[in-house]
């Protein structure tokens, strides 16, 4: 499972409240990603990070921000949650093997977020 | 921009029969292609990938996939389906920079005894 944990695993919140999801990895991987999964859409990339304090936007970044102050933690924040952000959120990592970035990604267990 | 299409929302197959889950892609340059499987209430598990080389790639749990450049397809196959193969399957393509994956919408595989 590539040593990835996500917290919380489930959360119910109200519209307009801020929410922070945490992704923690234990294997010092440089690249980390946040995706959301919605029926019929597969997974869509929200933001990704290629190092401490180095982040960039993905396909569906509006309404989300991220931070990475240390290698092992990648935080996803919903500044003001909306019902459209009800989804399952997955964190992923890419491993570097023998000096080269491995193309496949490995995923955490997910966080189910419900915004009422 | 790259994209992935999985034309079937659901595939039904009887246990012991061969299965195929279809995937087509659109990407500029050489594609890196992947298959993932998701069991209920779980994260995605990596099955196999095509980067270069042989068009037929073998992966976990007896699955294989065939890369066809002329048809821009990367179909997932298994010679004999098991009930335990029932799950949601995702095809994905890798797009630089940042090693980002673009996913198809997913295909639910139902294997019946």
CSV table of N, CA and C in Angstrom, one decimal, chain B residues 1-109:
chain,number,residue,atom,x,y,z
B,1,UNK,N,-4.4,18.0,-25.3
B,1,UNK,CA,-4.9,17.4,-24.1
B,1,UNK,C,-5.1,15.9,-24.3
B,2,UNK,N,-5.0,15.2,-23.2
B,2,UNK,CA,-5.1,13.7,-23.3
B,2,UNK,C,-6.5,13.3,-22.8
B,3,UNK,N,-6.9,12.2,-23.2
B,3,UNK,CA,-8.2,11.7,-22.7
B,3,UNK,C,-8.2,10.2,-22.8
B,4,UNK,N,-9.1,9.6,-22.0
B,4,UNK,CA,-9.3,8.2,-22.0
B,4,UNK,C,-10.8,7.9,-22.0
B,5,UNK,N,-11.2,6.9,-22.9
B,5,UNK,CA,-12.6,6.5,-22.9
B,5,UNK,C,-12.7,5.0,-22.6
B,6,UNK,N,-13.7,4.7,-21.7
B,6,UNK,CA,-14.1,3.4,-21.4
B,6,UNK,C,-15.5,3.3,-21.9
B,7,UNK,N,-15.8,2.7,-23.0
B,7,UNK,CA,-17.1,2.8,-23.6
B,7,UNK,C,-18.2,2.0,-22.9
B,8,UNK,N,-17.8,1.1,-22.1
B,8,UNK,CA,-18.8,0.2,-21.4
B,8,UNK,C,-18.9,0.6,-19.9
B,9,UNK,N,-20.1,1.0,-19.4
B,9,UNK,CA,-20.2,1.2,-18.0
B,9,UNK,C,-20.1,-0.1,-17.2
B,10,UNK,N,-20.6,-1.2,-17.8
B,10,UNK,CA,-20.6,-2.4,-17.1
B,10,UNK,C,-20.4,-3.6,-18.1
B,11,UNK,N,-19.6,-4.6,-17.7
B,11,UNK,CA,-19.4,-5.8,-18.4
B,11,UNK,C,-19.8,-6.9,-17.6
B,12,UNK,N,-20.6,-7.8,-18.2
B,12,UNK,CA,-21.1,-9.0,-17.5
B,12,UNK,C,-20.5,-10.2,-18.1
B,13,UNK,N,-19.9,-11.1,-17.3
B,13,UNK,CA,-19.3,-12.3,-17.9
B,13,UNK,C,-19.5,-13.5,-16.9
B,14,UNK,N,-19.6,-14.7,-17.4
B,14,UNK,CA,-19.8,-15.8,-16.6
B,14,UNK,C,-18.4,-16.3,-16.1
B,15,UNK,N,-18.4,-16.8,-14.9
B,15,UNK,CA,-17.2,-17.4,-14.3
B,15,UNK,C,-16.6,-18.4,-15.3
B,16,UNK,N,-15.3,-18.3,-15.5
B,16,UNK,CA,-14.6,-19.3,-16.3
B,16,UNK,C,-14.5,-18.9,-17.8
B,17,UNK,N,-15.3,-17.9,-18.2
B,17,UNK,CA,-15.2,-17.3,-19.5
B,17,UNK,C,-14.2,-16.2,-19.6
B,18,UNK,N,-13.6,-16.0,-20.8
B,18,UNK,CA,-12.7,-14.9,-21.0
B,18,UNK,C,-13.4,-13.6,-20.8
B,19,UNK,N,-12.7,-12.6,-20.4
B,19,UNK,CA,-13.2,-11.2,-20.2
B,19,UNK,C,-12.4,-10.2,-20.9
B,20,UNK,N,-13.0,-9.2,-21.4
B,20,UNK,CA,-12.3,-8.0,-22.0
B,20,UNK,C,-13.0,-6.7,-21.5
B,21,UNK,N,-12.2,-5.8,-21.0
B,21,UNK,CA,-12.6,-4.5,-20.7
B,21,UNK,C,-11.9,-3.5,-21.6
B,22,UNK,N,-12.7,-2.7,-22.3
B,22,UNK,CA,-12.2,-1.9,-23.3
B,22,UNK,C,-11.7,-0.5,-22.9
B,23,UNK,N,-10.7,0.0,-23.6
B,23,UNK,CA,-10.1,1.3,-23.3
B,23,UNK,C,-9.5,1.9,-24.5
B,24,UNK,N,-9.9,3.1,-24.9
B,24,UNK,CA,-9.2,3.8,-25.9
B,24,UNK,C,-8.7,5.1,-25.4
B,25,UNK,N,-7.7,5.7,-26.0
B,25,UNK,CA,-7.0,6.9,-25.5
B,25,UNK,C,-6.7,7.8,-26.6
B,26,UNK,N,-6.5,9.1,-26.2
B,26,UNK,CA,-6.0,10.1,-27.1
B,26,UNK,C,-5.0,10.9,-26.4
B,27,UNK,N,-3.8,10.9,-27.0
B,27,UNK,CA,-2.7,11.6,-26.4
B,27,UNK,C,-1.7,12.0,-27.4
B,28,UNK,N,-1.0,13.1,-27.3
B,28,UNK,CA,0.1,13.5,-28.2
B,28,UNK,C,1.3,12.8,-27.8
B,29,UNK,N,2.1,12.3,-28.7
B,29,UNK,CA,3.3,11.6,-28.3
B,29,UNK,C,3.0,10.1,-27.9
B,30,UNK,N,4.1,9.5,-27.3
B,30,UNK,CA,3.9,8.1,-26.9
B,30,UNK,C,3.2,8.0,-25.6
B,31,UNK,N,2.2,7.2,-25.6
B,31,UNK,CA,1.4,7.0,-24.3
B,31,UNK,C,2.1,6.1,-23.3
B,32,UNK,N,1.9,6.4,-22.1
B,32,UNK,CA,2.1,5.5,-21.0
B,32,UNK,C,0.7,5.1,-20.5
B,33,UNK,N,0.4,3.9,-20.5
B,33,UNK,CA,-1.0,3.4,-20.2
B,33,UNK,C,-1.0,2.5,-19.0
B,34,UNK,N,-2.1,2.6,-18.3
B,34,UNK,CA,-2.3,1.9,-17.0
B,34,UNK,C,-3.7,1.3,-16.8
B,35,UNK,N,-3.7,0.2,-16.1
B,35,UNK,CA,-5.0,-0.3,-15.6
B,35,UNK,C,-4.9,-0.4,-14.1
B,36,UNK,N,-6.1,0.1,-13.4
B,36,UNK,CA,-6.2,0.0,-12.0
B,36,UNK,C,-7.5,-0.7,-11.7
B,37,UNK,N,-7.6,-1.4,-10.5
B,37,UNK,CA,-8.8,-2.0,-10.1
B,37,UNK,C,-9.2,-1.4,-8.7
B,38,UNK,N,-10.5,-1.3,-8.5
B,38,UNK,CA,-11.0,-0.8,-7.2
B,38,UNK,C,-12.1,-1.7,-6.7
B,39,UNK,N,-11.8,-2.3,-5.5
B,39,UNK,CA,-12.8,-3.1,-4.9
B,39,UNK,C,-13.7,-2.2,-4.0
B,40,UNK,N,-14.9,-2.6,-3.6
B,40,UNK,CA,-15.8,-1.7,-2.8
B,40,UNK,C,-15.1,-1.1,-1.6
B,41,UNK,N,-15.3,0.2,-1.4
B,41,UNK,CA,-14.8,0.9,-0.3
B,41,UNK,C,-13.3,0.8,-0.1
B,42,UNK,N,-12.6,0.7,-1.2
B,42,UNK,CA,-11.1,0.6,-1.2
B,42,UNK,C,-10.5,1.6,-2.1
B,43,UNK,N,-9.2,1.8,-2.0
B,43,UNK,CA,-8.5,2.6,-2.9
B,43,UNK,C,-8.2,1.9,-4.2
B,44,UNK,N,-7.5,2.5,-5.1
B,44,UNK,CA,-7.2,1.9,-6.4
B,44,UNK,C,-5.9,1.1,-6.3
B,45,UNK,N,-6.0,-0.1,-6.9
B,45,UNK,CA,-4.8,-1.0,-6.9
B,45,UNK,C,-4.2,-1.0,-8.3
B,46,UNK,N,-2.9,-0.9,-8.5
B,46,UNK,CA,-2.3,-1.0,-9.7
B,46,UNK,C,-2.3,-2.4,-10.3
B,47,UNK,N,-2.7,-2.6,-11.5
B,47,UNK,CA,-2.7,-3.9,-12.2
B,47,UNK,C,-1.6,-4.1,-13.1
B,48,UNK,N,-1.4,-3.2,-14.0
B,48,UNK,CA,-0.4,-3.3,-15.0
B,48,UNK,C,-0.2,-2.0,-15.8
B,49,UNK,N,0.9,-1.9,-16.5
B,49,UNK,CA,1.2,-0.7,-17.3
B,49,UNK,C,1.9,-1.1,-18.6
B,50,UNK,N,1.7,-0.2,-19.6
B,50,UNK,CA,2.5,-0.2,-20.8
B,50,UNK,C,3.3,1.0,-20.9
B,51,UNK,N,4.6,0.9,-21.1
B,51,UNK,CA,5.5,2.0,-21.3
B,51,UNK,C,6.1,1.9,-22.7
B,52,UNK,N,6.7,0.8,-22.9
B,52,UNK,CA,7.3,0.6,-24.2
B,52,UNK,C,7.6,-0.9,-24.4
B,53,UNK,N,7.9,-1.4,-25.6
B,53,UNK,CA,8.3,-2.8,-25.7
B,53,UNK,C,7.1,-3.6,-26.2
B,54,UNK,N,7.0,-4.8,-25.7
B,54,UNK,CA,5.9,-5.8,-26.2
B,54,UNK,C,4.5,-5.2,-26.0
B,55,UNK,N,3.7,-5.4,-27.1
B,55,UNK,CA,2.4,-4.9,-27.0
B,55,UNK,C,1.5,-5.6,-26.0
B,56,UNK,N,1.8,-6.8,-25.7
B,56,UNK,CA,1.1,-7.5,-24.7
B,56,UNK,C,1.8,-7.5,-23.3
B,57,UNK,N,1.1,-6.9,-22.4
B,57,UNK,CA,1.8,-6.8,-21.1
B,57,UNK,C,1.0,-7.6,-20.0
B,58,UNK,N,1.7,-8.2,-19.1
B,58,UNK,CA,1.0,-9.0,-18.1
B,58,UNK,C,1.1,-8.3,-16.8
B,59,UNK,N,0.1,-8.5,-16.0
B,59,UNK,CA,0.0,-7.9,-14.7
B,59,UNK,C,-0.4,-8.8,-13.6
B,60,UNK,N,-0.9,-8.2,-12.6
B,60,UNK,CA,-1.3,-8.9,-11.4
B,60,UNK,C,-2.6,-9.7,-11.6
B,61,UNK,N,-2.8,-10.8,-10.8
B,61,UNK,CA,-4.0,-11.6,-10.7
B,61,UNK,C,-4.4,-12.2,-12.1
B,62,UNK,N,-3.4,-12.5,-13.0
B,62,UNK,CA,-3.7,-13.1,-14.2
B,62,UNK,C,-4.2,-12.2,-15.3
B,63,UNK,N,-4.2,-10.9,-15.1
B,63,UNK,CA,-4.7,-10.0,-16.1
B,63,UNK,C,-3.6,-9.6,-17.1
B,64,UNK,N,-4.0,-9.3,-18.3
B,64,UNK,CA,-3.1,-8.8,-19.3
B,64,UNK,C,-3.8,-7.7,-20.1
B,65,UNK,N,-3.0,-7.0,-20.8
B,65,UNK,CA,-3.6,-5.9,-21.7
B,65,UNK,C,-2.8,-5.8,-23.0
B,66,UNK,N,-3.5,-5.5,-24.0
B,66,UNK,CA,-2.9,-5.4,-25.3
B,66,UNK,C,-2.9,-4.0,-25.8
B,67,UNK,N,-1.7,-3.5,-26.1
B,67,UNK,CA,-1.5,-2.1,-26.6
B,67,UNK,C,-1.6,-2.2,-28.1
B,68,UNK,N,-2.5,-1.4,-28.7
B,68,UNK,CA,-2.7,-1.3,-30.2
B,68,UNK,C,-2.6,0.1,-30.6
B,69,UNK,N,-1.4,0.5,-31.2
B,69,UNK,CA,-1.2,1.9,-31.5
B,69,UNK,C,-2.1,2.4,-32.6
B,70,UNK,N,-2.3,1.5,-33.6
B,70,UNK,CA,-3.1,2.0,-34.7
B,70,UNK,C,-4.6,2.2,-34.3
B,71,UNK,N,-5.1,1.5,-33.4
B,71,UNK,CA,-6.4,1.6,-32.9
B,71,UNK,C,-6.5,2.5,-31.7
B,72,UNK,N,-5.4,3.0,-31.2
B,72,UNK,CA,-5.3,3.7,-29.9
B,72,UNK,C,-6.1,3.1,-28.8
B,73,UNK,N,-5.8,1.8,-28.6
B,73,UNK,CA,-6.6,1.0,-27.6
B,73,UNK,C,-5.6,0.3,-26.7
B,74,UNK,N,-6.2,0.0,-25.5
B,74,UNK,CA,-5.4,-0.7,-24.5
B,74,UNK,C,-6.4,-1.5,-23.7
B,75,UNK,N,-6.9,-2.6,-24.3
B,75,UNK,CA,-7.9,-3.4,-23.7
B,75,UNK,C,-7.4,-4.4,-22.6
B,76,UNK,N,-8.1,-4.5,-21.5
B,76,UNK,CA,-7.7,-5.4,-20.4
B,76,UNK,C,-8.4,-6.7,-20.7
B,77,UNK,N,-7.6,-7.8,-20.5
B,77,UNK,CA,-8.1,-9.2,-20.8
B,77,UNK,C,-7.7,-10.1,-19.7
B,78,UNK,N,-8.5,-11.2,-19.6
B,78,UNK,CA,-8.2,-12.3,-18.7
B,78,UNK,C,-8.8,-13.6,-19.3
B,79,UNK,N,-8.0,-14.6,-19.4
B,79,UNK,CA,-8.5,-15.8,-20.1
B,79,UNK,C,-9.7,-16.5,-19.4
B,80,UNK,N,-9.7,-16.5,-18.1
B,80,UNK,CA,-10.8,-17.2,-17.4
B,80,UNK,C,-11.2,-16.3,-16.1
B,81,UNK,N,-12.4,-15.8,-16.2
B,81,UNK,CA,-12.8,-14.9,-15.1
B,81,UNK,C,-13.2,-15.6,-13.8
B,82,UNK,N,-12.9,-14.9,-12.7
B,82,UNK,CA,-13.3,-15.4,-11.4
B,82,UNK,C,-14.3,-14.5,-10.8
B,83,UNK,N,-15.2,-15.0,-10.0
B,83,UNK,CA,-16.2,-14.2,-9.3
B,83,UNK,C,-15.5,-13.1,-8.5
B,84,UNK,N,-14.3,-13.4,-8.0
B,84,UNK,CA,-13.6,-12.4,-7.2
B,84,UNK,C,-13.0,-11.3,-8.0
B,85,UNK,N,-13.1,-11.4,-9.4
B,85,UNK,CA,-12.6,-10.3,-10.2
B,85,UNK,C,-13.6,-9.2,-10.3
B,86,UNK,N,-14.8,-9.4,-9.8
B,86,UNK,CA,-15.9,-8.4,-9.8
B,86,UNK,C,-15.4,-7.2,-9.1
B,87,UNK,N,-15.4,-6.0,-9.8
B,87,UNK,CA,-14.8,-4.8,-9.2
B,87,UNK,C,-15.0,-3.7,-10.3
B,88,UNK,N,-14.5,-2.5,-9.9
B,88,UNK,CA,-14.5,-1.4,-10.8
B,88,UNK,C,-13.1,-1.2,-11.4
B,89,UNK,N,-13.0,-1.1,-12.8
B,89,UNK,CA,-11.7,-1.1,-13.4
B,89,UNK,C,-11.6,0.3,-14.1
B,90,UNK,N,-10.4,0.8,-13.9
B,90,UNK,CA,-10.1,2.1,-14.5
B,90,UNK,C,-8.8,2.0,-15.4
B,91,UNK,N,-9.0,2.6,-16.6
B,91,UNK,CA,-7.8,2.8,-17.5
B,91,UNK,C,-7.3,4.2,-17.3
B,92,UNK,N,-6.0,4.4,-17.5
B,92,UNK,CA,-5.5,5.8,-17.3
B,92,UNK,C,-4.3,5.9,-18.2
B,93,UNK,N,-4.0,7.2,-18.6
B,93,UNK,CA,-2.9,7.6,-19.4
B,93,UNK,C,-2.1,8.6,-18.6
B,94,UNK,N,-0.8,8.5,-18.8
B,94,UNK,CA,0.1,9.4,-18.1
B,94,UNK,C,0.5,10.6,-19.0
B,95,UNK,N,0.5,11.8,-18.4
B,95,UNK,CA,0.7,13.0,-19.2
B,95,UNK,C,1.8,13.9,-18.5
B,96,UNK,N,2.9,14.1,-19.1
B,96,UNK,CA,3.9,15.1,-18.5
B,96,UNK,C,3.3,16.5,-18.6
B,97,UNK,N,3.8,17.4,-17.8
B,97,UNK,CA,4.8,17.3,-16.7
B,97,UNK,C,4.1,16.7,-15.5
B,98,UNK,N,4.9,16.4,-14.5
B,98,UNK,CA,4.3,16.0,-13.2
B,98,UNK,C,3.8,14.6,-13.1
B,99,UNK,N,3.9,13.9,-14.1
B,99,UNK,CA,3.5,12.5,-14.1
B,99,UNK,C,2.0,12.3,-13.7
B,100,UNK,N,1.2,13.2,-14.3
B,100,UNK,CA,-0.2,13.2,-13.9
B,100,UNK,C,-1.0,12.2,-14.7
B,101,UNK,N,-1.9,11.5,-14.1
B,101,UNK,CA,-2.7,10.5,-14.7
B,101,UNK,C,-4.1,11.1,-15.1
B,102,UNK,N,-4.5,10.8,-16.3
B,102,UNK,CA,-5.9,11.0,-16.7
B,102,UNK,C,-6.6,9.7,-16.8
B,103,UNK,N,-7.8,9.7,-16.1
B,103,UNK,CA,-8.5,8.4,-16.0
B,103,UNK,C,-9.7,8.4,-16.9
B,104,UNK,N,-10.1,7.2,-17.3
B,104,UNK,CA,-11.4,6.9,-17.9
B,104,UNK,C,-12.4,6.9,-16.8
B,105,UNK,N,-13.7,6.8,-17.3
B,105,UNK,CA,-14.8,6.9,-16.3
B,105,UNK,C,-15.0,5.6,-15.5
B,106,UNK,N,-14.3,4.5,-15.9
B,106,UNK,CA,-14.5,3.3,-15.1
B,106,UNK,C,-15.5,2.3,-15.8
B,107,UNK,N,-15.2,1.0,-15.6
B,107,UNK,CA,-16.1,0.0,-16.1
B,107,UNK,C,-16.3,-1.0,-14.9
B,108,UNK,N,-17.6,-1.2,-14.6
B,108,UNK,CA,-17.8,-2.2,-13.6
B,108,UNK,C,-17.9,-3.6,-14.2
B,109,UNK,N,-17.1,-4.5,-13.7
B,109,UNK,CA,-17.1,-5.9,-14.1
B,109,UNK,C,-17.8,-6.7,-13.2
